[in-house]
mmCIF file of C-alpha atoms in Angstrom:
data_model
loop_
_atom_site.group_PDB
_atom_site.id
_atom_site.type_symbol
_atom_site.label_atom_id
_atom_site.label_comp_id
_atom_site.label_asym_id
_atom_site.label_seq_id
_atom_site.Cartn_x
_atom_site.Cartn_y
_atom_site.Cartn_z
ATOM 1 C CA UNK A 1 0.000 0.000 0.000
ATOM 2 C CA UNK A 2 1.350 3.429 -0.915
ATOM 3 C CA UNK A 3 1.872 6.563 1.159
ATOM 4 C CA UNK A 4 -1.222 8.299 -0.225
ATOM 5 C CA UNK A 5 -3.332 5.459 1.165
ATOM 6 C CA UNK A 6 -1.795 5.837 4.604
ATOM 7 C CA UNK A 7 -2.204 9.609 4.505
ATOM 8 C CA UNK A 8 -5.914 9.042 3.915
ATOM 9 C CA UNK A 9 -5.864 6.439 6.683
ATOM 10 C CA UNK A 10 -4.456 8.937 9.185
ATOM 11 C CA UNK A 11 -6.935 11.659 8.283
ATOM 12 C CA UNK A 12 -9.899 9.255 8.383
ATOM 13 C CA UNK A 13 -8.858 8.110 11.837
ATOM 14 C CA UNK A 14 -9.303 11.582 13.329
ATOM 15 C CA UNK A 15 -12.359 11.903 15.575
ATOM 16 C CA UNK A 16 -15.665 13.040 14.067
ATOM 17 C CA UNK A 17 -15.478 16.471 15.693
ATOM 18 C CA UNK A 18 -12.124 17.173 14.039
ATOM 19 C CA UNK A 19 -13.343 15.946 10.648
ATOM 20 C CA UNK A 20 -16.349 18.230 10.970
ATOM 21 C CA UNK A 21 -14.047 21.214 11.540
ATOM 22 C CA UNK A 22 -12.106 20.367 8.398
ATOM 23 C CA UNK A 23 -15.282 20.077 6.304
ATOM 24 C CA UNK A 24 -16.748 23.321 7.633
ATOM 25 C CA UNK A 25 -13.657 25.250 6.526
ATOM 26 C CA UNK A 26 -13.527 24.071 2.905
ATOM 27 C CA UNK A 27 -16.066 26.462 1.402
ATOM 28 C CA UNK A 28 -14.608 29.398 3.347
ATOM 29 C CA UNK A 29 -11.276 28.630 1.702
ATOM 30 C CA UNK A 30 -12.877 28.887 -1.749
ATOM 31 C CA UNK A 31 -14.119 32.366 -0.940
ATOM 32 C CA UNK A 32 -10.629 33.374 0.178
ATOM 33 C CA UNK A 33 -9.251 32.509 -3.280
ATOM 34 C CA UNK A 34 -11.528 35.118 -4.838
ATOM 35 C CA UNK A 35 -10.124 37.798 -2.533
ATOM 36 C CA UNK A 36 -6.596 37.127 -3.812
ATOM 37 C CA UNK A 37 -7.554 37.807 -7.417
ATOM 38 C CA UNK A 38 -9.084 41.139 -6.489
ATOM 39 C CA UNK A 39 -6.095 42.005 -4.283
ATOM 40 C CA UNK A 40 -3.601 41.553 -7.106
ATOM 41 C CA UNK A 41 -5.406 44.249 -9.109
ATOM 42 C CA UNK A 42 -5.804 46.625 -6.161
ATOM 43 C CA UNK A 43 -2.149 46.372 -5.125
ATOM 44 C CA UNK A 44 -1.072 47.236 -8.664
ATOM 45 C CA UNK A 45 -3.464 50.197 -8.760
ATOM 46 C CA UNK A 46 -2.096 51.465 -5.449
ATOM 47 C CA UNK A 47 1.183 52.228 -7.181
ATOM 48 C CA UNK A 48 4.692 51.533 -5.936
ATOM 49 C CA UNK A 49 5.329 54.723 -3.999
ATOM 50 C CA UNK A 50 3.968 53.459 -0.681
ATOM 51 C CA UNK A 51 5.973 51.013 1.411
ATOM 52 C CA UNK A 52 3.624 49.054 3.669
ATOM 53 C CA UNK A 53 4.877 48.111 7.126
ATOM 54 C CA UNK A 54 3.932 44.709 8.513
ATOM 55 C CA UNK A 55 4.613 44.011 12.186
ATOM 56 C CA UNK A 56 5.373 40.318 12.787
ATOM 57 C CA UNK A 57 5.263 38.921 16.336
ATOM 58 C CA UNK A 58 6.363 35.382 17.144
ATOM 59 C CA UNK A 59 8.059 33.197 19.735
ATOM 60 C CA UNK A 60 11.082 32.224 17.637
ATOM 61 C CA UNK A 61 12.191 28.626 17.165
ATOM 62 C CA UNK A 62 10.211 26.691 14.528
ATOM 63 C CA UNK A 63 7.845 29.636 14.057
ATOM 64 C CA UNK A 64 10.390 31.215 11.713
ATOM 65 C CA UNK A 65 9.228 28.585 9.209
ATOM 66 C CA UNK A 66 5.943 30.521 9.108
ATOM 67 C CA UNK A 67 7.803 33.774 8.393
ATOM 68 C CA UNK A 68 9.685 32.105 5.535
ATOM 69 C CA UNK A 69 6.388 30.879 4.127
ATOM 70 C CA UNK A 70 4.873 34.349 4.415
ATOM 71 C CA UNK A 71 7.762 35.864 2.477
ATOM 72 C CA UNK A 72 7.379 33.242 -0.244
ATOM 73 C CA UNK A 73 3.629 33.797 -0.406
ATOM 74 C CA UNK A 74 3.971 37.551 -0.772
ATOM 75 C CA UNK A 75 6.589 37.050 -3.472
ATOM 76 C CA UNK A 76 4.209 34.748 -5.351
ATOM 77 C CA UNK A 77 1.664 37.571 -5.270
ATOM 78 C CA UNK A 78 4.166 39.906 -6.901
ATOM 79 C CA UNK A 79 5.113 41.824 -3.756
ATOM 80 C CA UNK A 80 8.797 42.541 -3.184
ATOM 81 C CA UNK A 81 10.220 43.029 0.290
ATOM 82 C CA UNK A 82 11.827 46.448 0.536
ATOM 83 C CA UNK A 83 9.859 47.712 -2.444
ATOM 84 C CA UNK A 84 6.217 47.025 -1.621
ATOM 85 C CA UNK A 85 6.435 46.050 2.048
ATOM 86 C CA UNK A 86 8.780 45.894 5.018
ATOM 87 C CA UNK A 87 8.579 43.342 7.826
ATOM 88 C CA UNK A 88 9.274 44.523 11.345
ATOM 89 C CA UNK A 89 9.868 41.279 13.222
ATOM 90 C CA UNK A 90 9.639 41.042 16.999
ATOM 91 C CA UNK A 91 10.840 37.747 18.488
ATOM 92 C CA UNK A 92 9.442 37.449 22.017
ATOM 93 C CA UNK A 93 11.453 34.255 22.668
ATOM 94 C CA UNK A 94 8.636 32.612 24.608
ATOM 95 C CA UNK A 95 7.808 35.620 26.823
ATOM 96 C CA UNK A 96 4.179 36.798 26.563
ATOM 97 C CA UNK A 97 5.040 40.054 28.335
ATOM 98 C CA UNK A 98 7.445 40.750 25.489
ATOM 99 C CA UNK A 99 4.628 39.958 23.047
ATOM 100 C CA UNK A 100 2.398 42.493 24.771
ATOM 101 C CA UNK A 101 5.080 45.186 24.652
ATOM 102 C CA UNK A 102 5.884 44.482 21.011
ATOM 103 C CA UNK A 103 2.224 44.718 20.019
ATOM 104 C CA UNK A 104 1.741 48.034 21.794
ATOM 105 C CA UNK A 105 4.961 49.474 20.406
ATOM 106 C CA UNK A 106 4.153 48.467 16.838
ATOM 107 C CA UNK A 107 0.638 49.898 17.019
ATOM 108 C CA UNK A 108 2.029 53.134 18.450
ATOM 109 C CA UNK A 109 4.566 53.223 15.613
ATOM 110 C CA UNK A 110 1.616 52.942 13.195
ATOM 111 C CA UNK A 111 2.565 49.862 11.225
ATOM 112 C CA UNK A 112 -0.186 48.977 8.756
ATOM 113 C CA UNK A 113 -1.103 45.645 10.329
ATOM 114 C CA UNK A 114 0.127 42.982 12.739
ATOM 115 C CA UNK A 115 0.835 39.367 11.859
ATOM 116 C CA UNK A 116 0.599 37.158 14.960
ATOM 117 C CA UNK A 117 2.081 33.668 14.780
ATOM 118 C CA UNK A 118 0.395 31.003 16.957
ATOM 119 C CA UNK A 119 -2.701 31.235 19.105
ATOM 120 C CA UNK A 120 -1.321 32.397 22.444
ATOM 121 C CA UNK A 121 0.561 35.217 20.724
ATOM 122 C CA UNK A 122 -2.619 36.213 18.871
ATOM 123 C CA UNK A 123 -4.666 36.303 22.076
ATOM 124 C CA UNK A 124 -2.062 38.541 23.715
ATOM 125 C CA UNK A 125 -1.702 40.816 20.673
ATOM 126 C CA UNK A 126 -5.449 41.349 20.479
ATOM 127 C CA UNK A 127 -5.651 42.177 24.177
ATOM 128 C CA UNK A 128 -2.712 44.600 23.990
ATOM 129 C CA UNK A 129 -3.965 46.608 20.998
ATOM 130 C CA UNK A 130 -7.000 48.731 20.206
ATOM 131 C CA UNK A 131 -7.614 49.313 16.509
ATOM 132 C CA UNK A 132 -4.910 47.802 14.325
ATOM 133 C CA UNK A 133 -5.891 44.953 11.944
ATOM 134 C CA UNK A 134 -4.485 41.561 12.937
ATOM 135 C CA UNK A 135 -3.782 38.586 10.689
ATOM 136 C CA UNK A 136 -3.187 35.397 12.657
ATOM 137 C CA UNK A 137 -1.643 32.024 11.987
ATOM 138 C CA UNK A 138 -3.291 29.925 14.694
ATOM 139 C CA UNK A 139 -2.832 26.256 15.558
ATOM 140 C CA UNK A 140 -5.952 26.123 17.741
ATOM 141 C CA UNK A 141 -9.572 26.622 16.649
ATOM 142 C CA UNK A 142 -9.917 30.447 16.490
ATOM 143 C CA UNK A 143 -13.669 30.257 17.076
ATOM 144 C CA UNK A 144 -13.242 28.192 20.247
ATOM 145 C CA UNK A 145 -10.576 30.638 21.433
ATOM 146 C CA UNK A 146 -12.890 33.611 20.852
ATOM 147 C CA UNK A 147 -10.684 35.200 18.197
ATOM 148 C CA UNK A 148 -13.389 35.249 15.506
ATOM 149 C CA UNK A 149 -17.156 34.784 15.346
ATOM 150 C CA UNK A 150 -16.968 32.063 12.688
ATOM 151 C CA UNK A 151 -14.703 30.825 9.921
ATOM 152 C CA UNK A 152 -16.938 32.290 7.210
ATOM 153 C CA UNK A 153 -17.613 35.632 8.909
ATOM 154 C CA UNK A 154 -14.814 36.472 11.355
ATOM 155 C CA UNK A 155 -16.215 39.816 12.527
ATOM 156 C CA UNK A 156 -14.002 42.348 14.280
ATOM 157 C CA UNK A 157 -10.429 43.170 13.262
ATOM 158 C CA UNK A 158 -8.922 39.675 13.182
ATOM 159 C CA UNK A 159 -8.761 37.022 10.485
ATOM 160 C CA UNK A 160 -6.193 34.612 9.121
ATOM 161 C CA UNK A 161 -5.169 30.994 8.790
ATOM 162 C CA UNK A 162 -5.956 28.045 11.040
ATOM 163 C CA UNK A 163 -3.734 24.963 10.941
ATOM 164 C CA UNK A 164 -4.189 21.819 13.015
ATOM 165 C CA UNK A 165 -1.823 21.580 15.968
ATOM 166 C CA UNK A 166 -3.745 21.376 19.241
ATOM 167 C CA UNK A 167 -6.453 19.130 17.785
ATOM 168 C CA UNK A 168 -3.768 16.619 16.784
ATOM 169 C CA UNK A 169 -2.426 16.186 20.323
ATOM 170 C CA UNK A 170 -4.060 12.794 20.823
ATOM 171 C CA UNK A 171 -3.016 11.571 17.381
ATOM 172 C CA UNK A 172 0.637 12.444 18.052
ATOM 173 C CA UNK A 173 0.546 10.441 21.269
ATOM 174 C CA UNK A 174 -0.968 7.493 19.403
ATOM 175 C CA UNK A 175 1.861 7.684 16.871
ATOM 176 C CA UNK A 176 4.414 7.789 19.696
ATOM 177 C CA UNK A 177 2.824 4.660 21.142
ATOM 178 C CA UNK A 178 2.995 2.975 17.719
ATOM 179 C CA UNK A 179 6.686 3.869 17.442
ATOM 180 C CA UNK A 180 7.369 2.610 20.967
ATOM 181 C CA UNK A 181 4.845 -0.191 21.679
ATOM 182 C CA UNK A 182 6.195 -0.689 25.217
ATOM 183 C CA UNK A 183 5.636 2.989 26.070
ATOM 184 C CA UNK A 184 4.522 3.317 29.696
ATOM 185 C CA UNK A 185 5.309 6.880 30.747
ATOM 186 C CA UNK A 186 5.696 10.211 28.943
ATOM 187 C CA UNK A 187 6.679 13.576 30.365
ATOM 188 C CA UNK A 188 5.416 16.922 29.110
ATOM 189 C CA UNK A 189 6.093 20.529 30.076
ATOM 190 C CA UNK A 190 3.679 23.435 29.677
ATOM 191 C CA UNK A 191 2.486 26.693 31.175
ATOM 192 C CA UNK A 192 -0.872 26.128 32.938
ATOM 193 C CA UNK A 193 -1.591 29.836 32.518
ATOM 194 C CA UNK A 194 -1.819 29.317 28.754
ATOM 195 C CA UNK A 195 -5.384 28.254 27.749
ATOM 196 C CA UNK A 196 -4.111 26.631 24.562
ATOM 197 C CA UNK A 197 -1.594 24.546 26.504
ATOM 198 C CA UNK A 198 -4.250 23.544 29.040
ATOM 199 C CA UNK A 199 -6.532 22.286 26.282
ATOM 200 C CA UNK A 200 -3.723 20.385 24.574
ATOM 201 C CA UNK A 201 -2.693 18.831 27.898
ATOM 202 C CA UNK A 202 -6.293 17.770 28.499
ATOM 203 C CA UNK A 203 -6.402 16.043 25.124
ATOM 204 C CA UNK A 204 -3.065 14.375 25.810
ATOM 205 C CA UNK A 205 -4.175 13.257 29.264
ATOM 206 C CA UNK A 206 -7.335 11.652 27.886
ATOM 207 C CA UNK A 207 -5.438 9.924 25.084
ATOM 208 C CA UNK A 208 -2.831 8.629 27.537
ATOM 209 C CA UNK A 209 -5.523 7.121 29.739
ATOM 210 C CA UNK A 210 -7.029 5.378 26.723
ATOM 211 C CA UNK A 211 -3.603 4.057 25.667
ATOM 212 C CA UNK A 212 -2.616 2.937 29.161
ATOM 213 C CA UNK A 213 0.233 5.450 29.364
ATOM 214 C CA UNK A 214 1.138 7.523 32.420
ATOM 215 C CA UNK A 215 1.009 11.225 31.528
ATOM 216 C CA UNK A 216 3.513 13.111 33.703
ATOM 217 C CA UNK A 217 2.828 16.863 33.652
ATOM 218 C CA UNK A 218 5.453 19.424 34.639
ATOM 219 C CA UNK A 219 4.211 23.002 34.995
ATOM 220 C CA UNK A 220 6.539 25.831 33.988
ATOM 221 C CA UNK A 221 5.843 29.558 33.866
ATOM 222 C CA UNK A 222 8.872 30.765 31.908
ATOM 223 C CA UNK A 223 11.511 29.694 29.425
ATOM 224 C CA UNK A 224 14.038 29.586 32.254
ATOM 225 C CA UNK A 225 11.866 27.226 34.318
ATOM 226 C CA UNK A 226 11.383 24.989 31.309
ATOM 227 C CA UNK A 227 15.091 24.868 30.520
ATOM 228 C CA UNK A 228 15.887 23.951 34.120
ATOM 229 C CA UNK A 229 13.184 21.292 34.265
ATOM 230 C CA UNK A 230 14.155 19.696 30.983
ATOM 231 C CA UNK A 231 17.813 19.644 31.943
ATOM 232 C CA UNK A 232 16.999 18.008 35.276
ATOM 233 C CA UNK A 233 15.225 15.019 33.706
ATOM 234 C CA UNK A 234 16.884 11.815 34.847
ATOM 235 C CA UNK A 235 17.136 8.425 33.198
ATOM 236 C CA UNK A 236 14.085 6.328 33.971
ATOM 237 C CA UNK A 237 11.755 9.244 34.737
ATOM 238 C CA UNK A 238 10.045 8.831 31.369
ATOM 239 C CA UNK A 239 10.160 6.590 28.316
ATOM 240 C CA UNK A 240 9.593 9.533 25.970
ATOM 241 C CA UNK A 241 9.178 13.297 25.818
ATOM 242 C CA UNK A 242 5.744 14.473 24.679
ATOM 243 C CA UNK A 243 5.048 17.910 23.254
ATOM 244 C CA UNK A 244 1.757 19.686 23.918
ATOM 245 C CA UNK A 245 0.743 22.939 22.223
ATOM 246 C CA UNK A 246 2.592 25.565 24.213
ATOM 247 C CA UNK A 247 4.258 28.275 22.123
ATOM 248 C CA UNK A 248 6.607 29.231 24.948
ATOM 249 C CA UNK A 249 7.900 25.660 25.181
ATOM 250 C CA UNK A 250 7.992 25.309 21.393
ATOM 251 C CA UNK A 251 10.258 28.341 21.191
ATOM 252 C CA UNK A 252 12.863 26.009 22.707
ATOM 253 C CA UNK A 253 12.431 23.277 20.110
ATOM 254 C CA UNK A 254 16.128 22.909 19.295
ATOM 255 C CA UNK A 255 16.908 22.453 22.991
ATOM 256 C CA UNK A 256 14.151 19.832 23.181
ATOM 257 C CA UNK A 257 15.572 17.990 20.177
ATOM 258 C CA UNK A 258 19.135 18.049 21.504
ATOM 259 C CA UNK A 259 18.113 17.013 25.023
ATOM 260 C CA UNK A 260 15.851 14.212 23.798
ATOM 261 C CA UNK A 261 18.664 12.784 21.705
ATOM 262 C CA UNK A 262 21.190 13.082 24.543
ATOM 263 C CA UNK A 263 18.820 11.395 27.000
ATOM 264 C CA UNK A 264 17.668 8.877 24.345
ATOM 265 C CA UNK A 265 14.039 9.935 24.583
ATOM 266 C CA UNK A 266 11.759 9.411 21.564
ATOM 267 C CA UNK A 267 9.481 12.340 20.748
ATOM 268 C CA UNK A 268 6.897 13.320 18.140
ATOM 269 C CA UNK A 269 6.873 17.053 17.369
ATOM 270 C CA UNK A 270 4.706 19.222 15.100
ATOM 271 C CA UNK A 271 6.556 20.266 11.941
ATOM 272 C CA UNK A 272 8.776 18.629 9.335
ATOM 273 C CA UNK A 273 11.468 21.229 10.014
ATOM 274 C CA UNK A 274 11.799 19.785 13.536
ATOM 275 C CA UNK A 275 12.621 16.362 12.109
ATOM 276 C CA UNK A 276 15.184 17.835 9.729
ATOM 277 C CA UNK A 277 16.879 19.352 12.787
ATOM 278 C CA UNK A 278 17.051 15.998 14.568
ATOM 279 C CA UNK A 279 13.661 15.206 16.105
ATOM 280 C CA UNK A 280 12.573 11.573 15.801
ATOM 281 C CA UNK A 281 9.207 12.304 14.199
ATOM 282 C CA UNK A 282 6.577 14.917 13.462
ATOM 283 C CA UNK A 283 2.906 14.821 12.565
ATOM 284 C CA UNK A 284 0.949 17.797 11.306
ATOM 285 C CA UNK A 285 0.685 20.335 8.525
ATOM 286 C CA UNK A 286 3.519 22.461 7.168
ATOM 287 C CA UNK A 287 4.292 25.649 9.102
ATOM 288 C CA UNK A 288 5.784 27.044 5.900
ATOM 289 C CA UNK A 289 2.522 26.431 4.044
ATOM 290 C CA UNK A 290 0.553 28.129 6.822
ATOM 291 C CA UNK A 291 2.700 31.211 6.363
ATOM 292 C CA UNK A 292 2.401 31.098 2.588
ATOM 293 C CA UNK A 293 -1.398 31.008 2.776
ATOM 294 C CA UNK A 294 -1.359 33.982 5.151
ATOM 295 C CA UNK A 295 0.088 36.232 2.446
ATOM 296 C CA UNK A 296 -3.222 36.818 0.685
ATOM 297 C CA UNK A 297 -4.795 38.144 3.884
ATOM 298 C CA UNK A 298 -2.015 40.667 4.316
ATOM 299 C CA UNK A 299 -2.307 41.700 0.680
ATOM 300 C CA UNK A 300 -6.077 42.228 0.898
ATOM 301 C CA UNK A 301 -5.978 44.189 4.158
ATOM 302 C CA UNK A 302 -3.164 46.419 2.918
ATOM 303 C CA UNK A 303 -5.322 47.280 -0.091
ATOM 304 C CA UNK A 304 -8.315 48.260 2.019
ATOM 305 C CA UNK A 305 -10.362 45.149 2.749
ATOM 306 C CA UNK A 306 -11.772 44.913 6.269
ATOM 307 C CA UNK A 307 -10.591 41.786 8.150
ATOM 308 C CA UNK A 308 -14.179 40.966 9.110
ATOM 309 C CA UNK A 309 -14.937 40.351 5.423
ATOM 310 C CA UNK A 310 -12.130 37.811 4.890
ATOM 311 C CA UNK A 311 -13.078 34.194 5.763
ATOM 312 C CA UNK A 312 -10.630 32.195 7.869
ATOM 313 C CA UNK A 313 -8.943 29.470 5.827
ATOM 314 C CA UNK A 314 -7.620 26.122 7.012
ATOM 315 C CA UNK A 315 -4.335 24.496 5.994
ATOM 316 C CA UNK A 316 -4.618 20.961 4.628
ATOM 317 C CA UNK A 317 -2.084 18.194 4.122
ATOM 318 C CA UNK A 318 -1.257 16.151 7.229
ATOM 319 C CA UNK A 319 2.127 14.427 7.057
ATOM 320 C CA UNK A 320 4.009 11.913 9.178
ATOM 321 C CA UNK A 321 7.773 12.473 8.926
ATOM 322 C CA UNK A 322 10.378 10.137 10.467
ATOM 323 C CA UNK A 323 14.117 10.480 11.068
ATOM 324 C CA UNK A 324 15.869 7.107 10.928
ATOM 325 C CA UNK A 325 19.244 8.641 11.733
ATOM 326 C CA UNK A 326 17.894 9.898 15.067
ATOM 327 C CA UNK A 327 16.249 6.532 15.695
ATOM 328 C CA UNK A 328 19.631 4.817 15.326
ATOM 329 C CA UNK A 329 21.323 7.367 17.600
ATOM 330 C CA UNK A 330 18.877 6.720 20.450
ATOM 331 C CA UNK A 331 18.917 2.953 19.920
ATOM 332 C CA UNK A 332 15.390 2.653 18.581
ATOM 333 C CA UNK A 333 14.061 0.528 15.746
ATOM 334 C CA UNK A 334 10.925 2.007 14.205
ATOM 335 C CA UNK A 335 8.378 -0.768 13.540
ATOM 336 C CA UNK A 336 7.766 -1.603 9.856
ATOM 337 C CA UNK A 337 4.059 -0.764 10.112
ATOM 338 C CA UNK A 338 4.929 2.793 11.198
ATOM 339 C CA UNK A 339 7.525 3.174 8.448
ATOM 340 C CA UNK A 340 4.898 2.132 5.924
ATOM 341 C CA UNK A 341 2.631 4.967 7.059
ATOM 342 C CA UNK A 342 5.297 7.670 6.794
ATOM 343 C CA UNK A 343 4.918 10.356 4.137
ATOM 344 C CA UNK A 344 8.599 11.287 4.367
ATOM 345 C CA UNK A 345 11.603 9.465 5.825
ATOM 346 C CA UNK A 346 14.977 11.041 6.577
ATOM 347 C CA UNK A 347 17.700 8.405 6.392
#
């Protein structure tokens, strides 16, 4: 059986609530395509004298893949950086207070719009600002998080792209169990003050109970606490490291990858770029693609469209990526049935 079959197998195995979310977003995505065609004309009519300023706020780490995708998407739309637009990037490095300050500063400096990468950053940016349009790239349902009224009619001053991260928490744990059939205990770190992380931890906890796996939760309130906690992990405390959706923790992805390899802990992360950097596996959609799809929202808003009139679009294309080199380094043999399901394998 080929990889396309297994890709369909993975997507069909998602729970009915998740499949419903995917279906409900499809027609909204079709409407978004129409906005791009209009935007290309309007941007050309606007002339080349004005340089638009786009404030980008993120937590660093793998989120720079989204920025790269955004640049590529804007280029595909005929917009040149330095000629048509300038990005003013603020890397908060996992600190939501820094996100809040960056958002306020950028609004005060009168950038044309803000691009917020991940859900917790978006929530903070919205709270910290008053009037500026916000385009988000959110890995948690933006309706459930109160960011928009609906996918089709966002309302307010926010719109953007939704890609599956939090909703795949249980599936990633299932994959980890498939990779390591004797899995008995996983450890995860997250900030309980982050509503996205709490929801992801809840999903992980429920999945662990179903799989017969002990779900060890370590609460951290800062990057420094996380670094200390991860470094203090001792042999035998866990069979694997499990990642929940916490942008602050994800900002330290390279540290997670390096520590997991040093301590011989299997882990399943979120993006293919993580696997290329040494993670054992990832399952999800492409961060780069999420950024690329965001470009049309920025284009339309810069040319005068109100965010409330731009439907939220979802990112499709779930992929399982494996790193056999990392598997060998940590002394793990990935079962043949898991290898057969992989969309990409790094050897």
